Amino acid sequence: MRSVAEPMVWSNLPAPVYRGKVRDTYDLGDRLLIVATDRISALDVVLPTPIPGKGKVLTMLSAWWFERIGAVVPNHFIAVVTAENRSEVPFDLGPEYYGRSMLVRKAKRLDAECIVRGYLSGSGWKEYRETGMVCGIRLPEGLRESDRLPEPIFTPSTKAAQGHDQNITYEQLAELVGEEAANAMRIRSLAVYGYAHTVALEQGIIIADTKFEFGWWNEEVILIDEVLTPDSSRFWLANEYRPGGPQPSLDKQPVRDWLAAHWREGEPAPELPPDVVEATTERYLRAYRMLTGEELSL
């Protein structure tokens, strides 16, 4: 098994904190400190078994993308916290926080998730089979699972603190966040996806779909949270892409598959076996390596 640092399940820092499924967000006044833990959620439950190194992959890969898409859309990224810049944080941080913590601008989050689909998979495939549509968007007849869509589609959803997110139409999004914000979210989501899909494809990865989040900052809608990671995206291997069924992926699919075979909704979240944990860590690292061309030390 690969040698990695002790996994971080919970962070504990002296500032007001909001704990999400994976990230712990600390309020620093005009900035936020986002700590990506090694917690993992799948099928809308947070599992008790961490994935070692996962938080560092999420942080470093998000930073890699934020630095590149800044020319496409404005975003909240300031810096990844390291030993060199730790004085930017107003309290002491141990080395376990380096590389998994990110300083960002403090935006007011818009409570919706912006999903862009370039391929027909997941809940989109399920809805298409039932209605011929995805989030109110009529698609051509006869599409197969994993087919590339004629053009990427914007399919927002609610952002549930617990339980299932619900797909909504663009019109419902506008009612939720306002027309100005909804329009910016749609335009910017499609712009980032188009840019990122081209970049990733050159490295052998298909971004089948991905999730973005946005917030208000200085009277502008900016990209926040994580971006284009194995947690928020469906990464497929381009050289193994065969439409007509599920695709080999570089994300938490081993966890989803194991849960589907060993767990029923409503039961307590189970511990993951070591082979599933190892397979998931390796997939996250492979996605990072393929996209950035660099090895990530855990």
XYZ file of C-alpha atoms in Angstrom:
298
model
C 0.000 0.000 0.000
C 1.186 3.530 -0.778
C 2.722 5.367 2.182
C 0.656 8.442 3.051
C 0.295 10.783 6.005
C -2.276 10.084 8.691
C -5.702 10.888 7.230
C -7.521 13.963 8.512
C -11.145 13.289 9.389
C -11.832 16.473 11.371
C -9.957 19.745 11.555
C -9.823 21.798 14.746
C -8.789 25.443 14.430
C -9.541 28.530 16.580
C -12.078 30.295 14.348
C -15.806 30.049 13.577
C -16.353 26.988 11.406
C -18.957 25.547 9.078
C -18.537 21.826 8.448
C -19.735 20.438 5.149
C -19.636 16.844 3.983
C -15.930 17.085 3.136
C -14.733 20.635 3.834
C -14.387 22.630 7.029
C -14.682 26.363 6.313
C -13.245 28.848 8.830
C -14.269 32.506 8.907
C -11.245 34.819 9.005
C -13.147 38.069 8.567
C -12.754 39.217 4.958
C -11.354 35.814 3.966
C -12.171 32.170 4.471
C -9.857 29.260 5.175
C -11.165 26.083 3.530
C -9.712 22.834 4.852
C -10.363 19.783 2.679
C -10.482 16.778 4.994
C -10.193 13.149 3.933
C -13.878 12.498 4.605
C -15.784 11.028 1.693
C -19.479 11.138 0.879
C -21.286 8.919 -1.591
C -24.945 8.277 -2.279
C -25.672 11.288 -0.034
C -24.051 9.861 3.112
C -20.744 10.717 4.769
C -18.840 7.503 5.408
C -16.891 6.808 8.604
C -13.807 5.642 6.683
C -11.529 8.422 5.345
C -9.665 8.257 2.028
C -6.018 9.088 2.863
C -4.653 12.016 0.872
C -7.993 12.851 -0.723
C -8.221 16.325 0.789
C -4.799 17.257 -0.529
C -5.722 16.091 -4.031
C -8.923 18.152 -3.947
C -7.118 21.285 -2.766
C -4.109 21.070 -5.060
C -6.150 20.155 -8.132
C -8.675 22.927 -7.463
C -5.791 25.393 -7.135
C -4.300 24.149 -10.419
C -7.609 24.797 -12.178
C -8.346 28.117 -10.441
C -5.001 29.502 -11.589
C -5.878 28.607 -15.186
C -9.533 29.568 -15.365
C -9.035 32.998 -13.799
C -8.838 34.346 -17.345
C -12.192 32.684 -18.136
C -14.238 33.615 -15.054
C -13.402 35.393 -11.769
C -13.060 33.117 -8.750
C -12.395 33.190 -5.016
C -8.935 31.572 -4.960
C -6.075 33.387 -3.196
C -3.516 30.725 -2.260
C -2.915 27.214 -0.986
C -1.510 27.381 2.539
C 2.084 26.134 2.732
C 5.009 26.390 5.140
C 6.172 29.467 3.200
C 2.967 31.516 3.461
C 1.494 30.209 6.732
C 1.795 33.697 8.253
C -1.186 34.678 6.071
C -3.357 32.705 8.512
C -3.931 34.503 11.868
C -3.188 31.427 14.012
C -0.714 28.564 14.026
C -1.253 25.701 11.612
C 0.453 22.337 11.898
C 2.130 20.839 8.823
C -0.835 18.478 8.428
C -2.784 21.488 7.105
C -0.269 22.413 4.408
C -1.422 21.539 0.908
C -4.986 20.748 2.001
C -5.979 24.281 3.117
C -6.891 27.149 0.828
C -7.262 30.874 1.484
C -10.143 32.358 -0.498
C -12.124 35.568 -0.817
C -15.227 35.632 1.337
C -18.180 35.478 -1.038
C -21.865 35.152 -0.186
C -22.786 31.726 -1.477
C -25.662 31.306 -3.900
C -27.583 28.250 -2.719
C -27.744 26.204 -5.906
C -25.427 23.812 -7.686
C -24.555 24.431 -11.314
C -24.120 21.177 -13.204
C -22.859 21.108 -16.772
C -23.304 17.881 -18.705
C -21.386 17.184 -21.870
C -22.301 13.491 -21.897
C -25.397 11.535 -20.912
C -24.743 9.735 -17.634
C -25.846 9.408 -14.009
C -29.152 11.015 -13.031
C -29.291 12.691 -16.449
C -29.336 9.320 -18.184
C -32.035 8.083 -15.817
C -34.237 11.111 -16.467
C -33.669 10.943 -20.232
C -34.824 7.307 -20.342
C -38.020 8.268 -18.518
C -38.884 11.571 -20.208
C -36.536 12.257 -23.123
C -35.415 15.368 -21.229
C -32.852 16.436 -18.644
C -33.919 19.236 -16.298
C -36.575 20.371 -18.746
C -34.210 20.337 -21.739
C -35.456 18.183 -24.609
C -32.701 16.005 -26.067
C -32.567 14.130 -29.402
C -34.185 10.712 -29.500
C -32.122 7.529 -29.540
C -29.213 8.610 -27.354
C -27.298 5.892 -25.518
C -25.847 5.946 -22.033
C -22.570 7.930 -22.051
C -23.202 9.447 -25.497
C -21.697 12.876 -26.048
C -24.442 15.485 -26.229
C -24.772 17.728 -29.291
C -23.652 20.571 -27.023
C -23.094 20.873 -23.260
C -26.229 21.592 -21.240
C -26.662 23.566 -18.024
C -28.715 21.603 -15.488
C -28.863 23.240 -12.055
C -29.989 21.594 -8.839
C -30.899 22.542 -5.322
C -28.143 22.371 -2.720
C -29.331 20.144 0.100
C -27.503 20.262 3.440
C -28.673 16.678 3.941
C -30.269 14.121 1.655
C -30.715 14.354 -2.084
C -30.200 17.424 -4.260
C -33.104 17.962 -6.650
C -32.677 18.815 -10.318
C -34.412 22.062 -11.264
C -34.993 24.015 -14.469
C -33.232 27.261 -15.331
C -36.486 29.099 -14.648
C -36.621 27.616 -11.148
C -33.001 28.624 -10.604
C -33.866 32.213 -11.547
C -36.704 32.171 -9.025
C -34.294 30.873 -6.384
C -31.334 33.240 -6.853
C -32.628 36.001 -9.139
C -32.398 36.435 -12.918
C -29.094 38.331 -12.894
C -27.301 35.713 -10.812
C -28.868 32.789 -12.674
C -27.787 34.180 -16.034
C -24.208 34.708 -14.799
C -24.113 31.222 -13.299
C -25.239 29.619 -16.556
C -22.913 31.593 -18.830
C -19.892 31.129 -16.588
C -20.547 27.446 -15.904
C -20.704 26.664 -19.626
C -17.598 28.792 -20.308
C -15.502 27.018 -17.654
C -16.702 23.590 -18.750
C -15.876 24.295 -22.396
C -12.373 25.454 -21.515
C -11.713 22.653 -19.030
C -13.037 19.900 -21.299
C -10.558 20.934 -23.997
C -7.646 21.069 -21.535
C -8.504 17.712 -19.960
C -9.044 15.939 -23.269
C -5.513 16.867 -24.304
C -4.352 14.971 -21.191
C -6.472 11.889 -21.909
C -9.434 12.674 -19.637
C -13.047 13.293 -20.627
C -14.980 15.518 -18.241
C -18.414 13.963 -18.694
C -20.087 16.356 -16.280
C -19.124 18.627 -13.421
C -20.558 20.750 -10.635
C -19.796 24.399 -9.919
C -20.830 26.727 -7.118
C -20.979 30.511 -7.183
C -21.287 33.424 -4.793
C -21.560 37.204 -4.728
C -18.333 39.119 -4.133
C -17.915 42.853 -4.775
C -21.255 42.903 -6.618
C -20.108 40.174 -9.010
C -20.974 36.496 -9.322
C -17.725 34.542 -8.893
C -16.778 30.866 -8.885
C -16.279 29.431 -5.380
C -15.814 26.137 -3.507
C -13.791 23.423 -5.288
C -13.551 23.104 -9.037
C -13.060 20.253 -11.506
C -11.971 17.584 -9.035
C -12.826 13.864 -8.851
C -15.348 14.788 -6.120
C -17.218 17.319 -8.235
C -16.736 15.829 -11.709
C -17.143 12.629 -13.649
C -13.709 11.908 -15.167
C -13.513 9.231 -17.860
C -10.439 7.768 -19.540
C -10.538 8.989 -23.137
C -8.718 5.958 -24.541
C -11.303 3.614 -22.985
C -14.398 5.615 -23.900
C -17.082 3.406 -25.431
C -20.604 4.904 -25.433
C -23.518 2.581 -24.782
C -22.944 1.873 -21.088
C -21.032 2.992 -17.980
C -17.439 4.166 -18.455
C -14.198 3.523 -16.524
C -13.815 6.575 -14.290
C -11.256 8.354 -12.117
C -13.430 9.310 -9.184
C -15.162 7.669 -6.219
C -16.853 4.997 -8.324
C -15.268 2.144 -6.280
C -17.017 3.566 -3.203
C -20.353 3.925 -4.994
C -20.116 0.395 -6.378
C -19.255 -1.122 -3.007
C -22.070 0.763 -1.276
C -24.563 -0.305 -3.938
C -23.686 -3.945 -3.225
C -23.381 -3.785 0.584
C -25.589 -0.974 1.897
C -29.217 0.073 1.813
C -30.432 3.645 2.155
C -31.537 4.365 5.705
C -28.977 2.068 7.300
C -25.966 3.470 9.220
C -23.062 4.355 6.943
C -20.649 1.377 6.876
C -16.881 1.211 7.148
C -15.146 0.756 3.795
C -12.788 -2.207 3.255
C -9.078 -1.427 2.718
C -9.055 -2.430 -0.963
C -11.835 0.056 -1.766
C -9.997 2.796 0.130
C -6.739 2.067 -1.707
C -8.439 1.927 -5.113
C -10.101 5.285 -4.490
C -6.882 7.005 -3.393
C -5.122 5.670 -6.490
C -7.851 6.971 -8.796
C -7.695 10.444 -7.269
C -3.912 10.508 -7.595
C -4.077 9.262 -11.180
C -6.525 12.021 -12.111
C -4.188 14.596 -10.587
C -1.150 13.115 -12.329
C -2.825 12.929 -15.747
C -4.211 16.459 -15.634
C -1.223 18.298 -14.166
C 1.636 16.096 -15.380
C 3.001 16.068 -11.823
C 3.224 13.583 -8.976
C 1.577 14.627 -5.721
C 3.357 13.688 -2.511
C 0.972 12.677 0.243
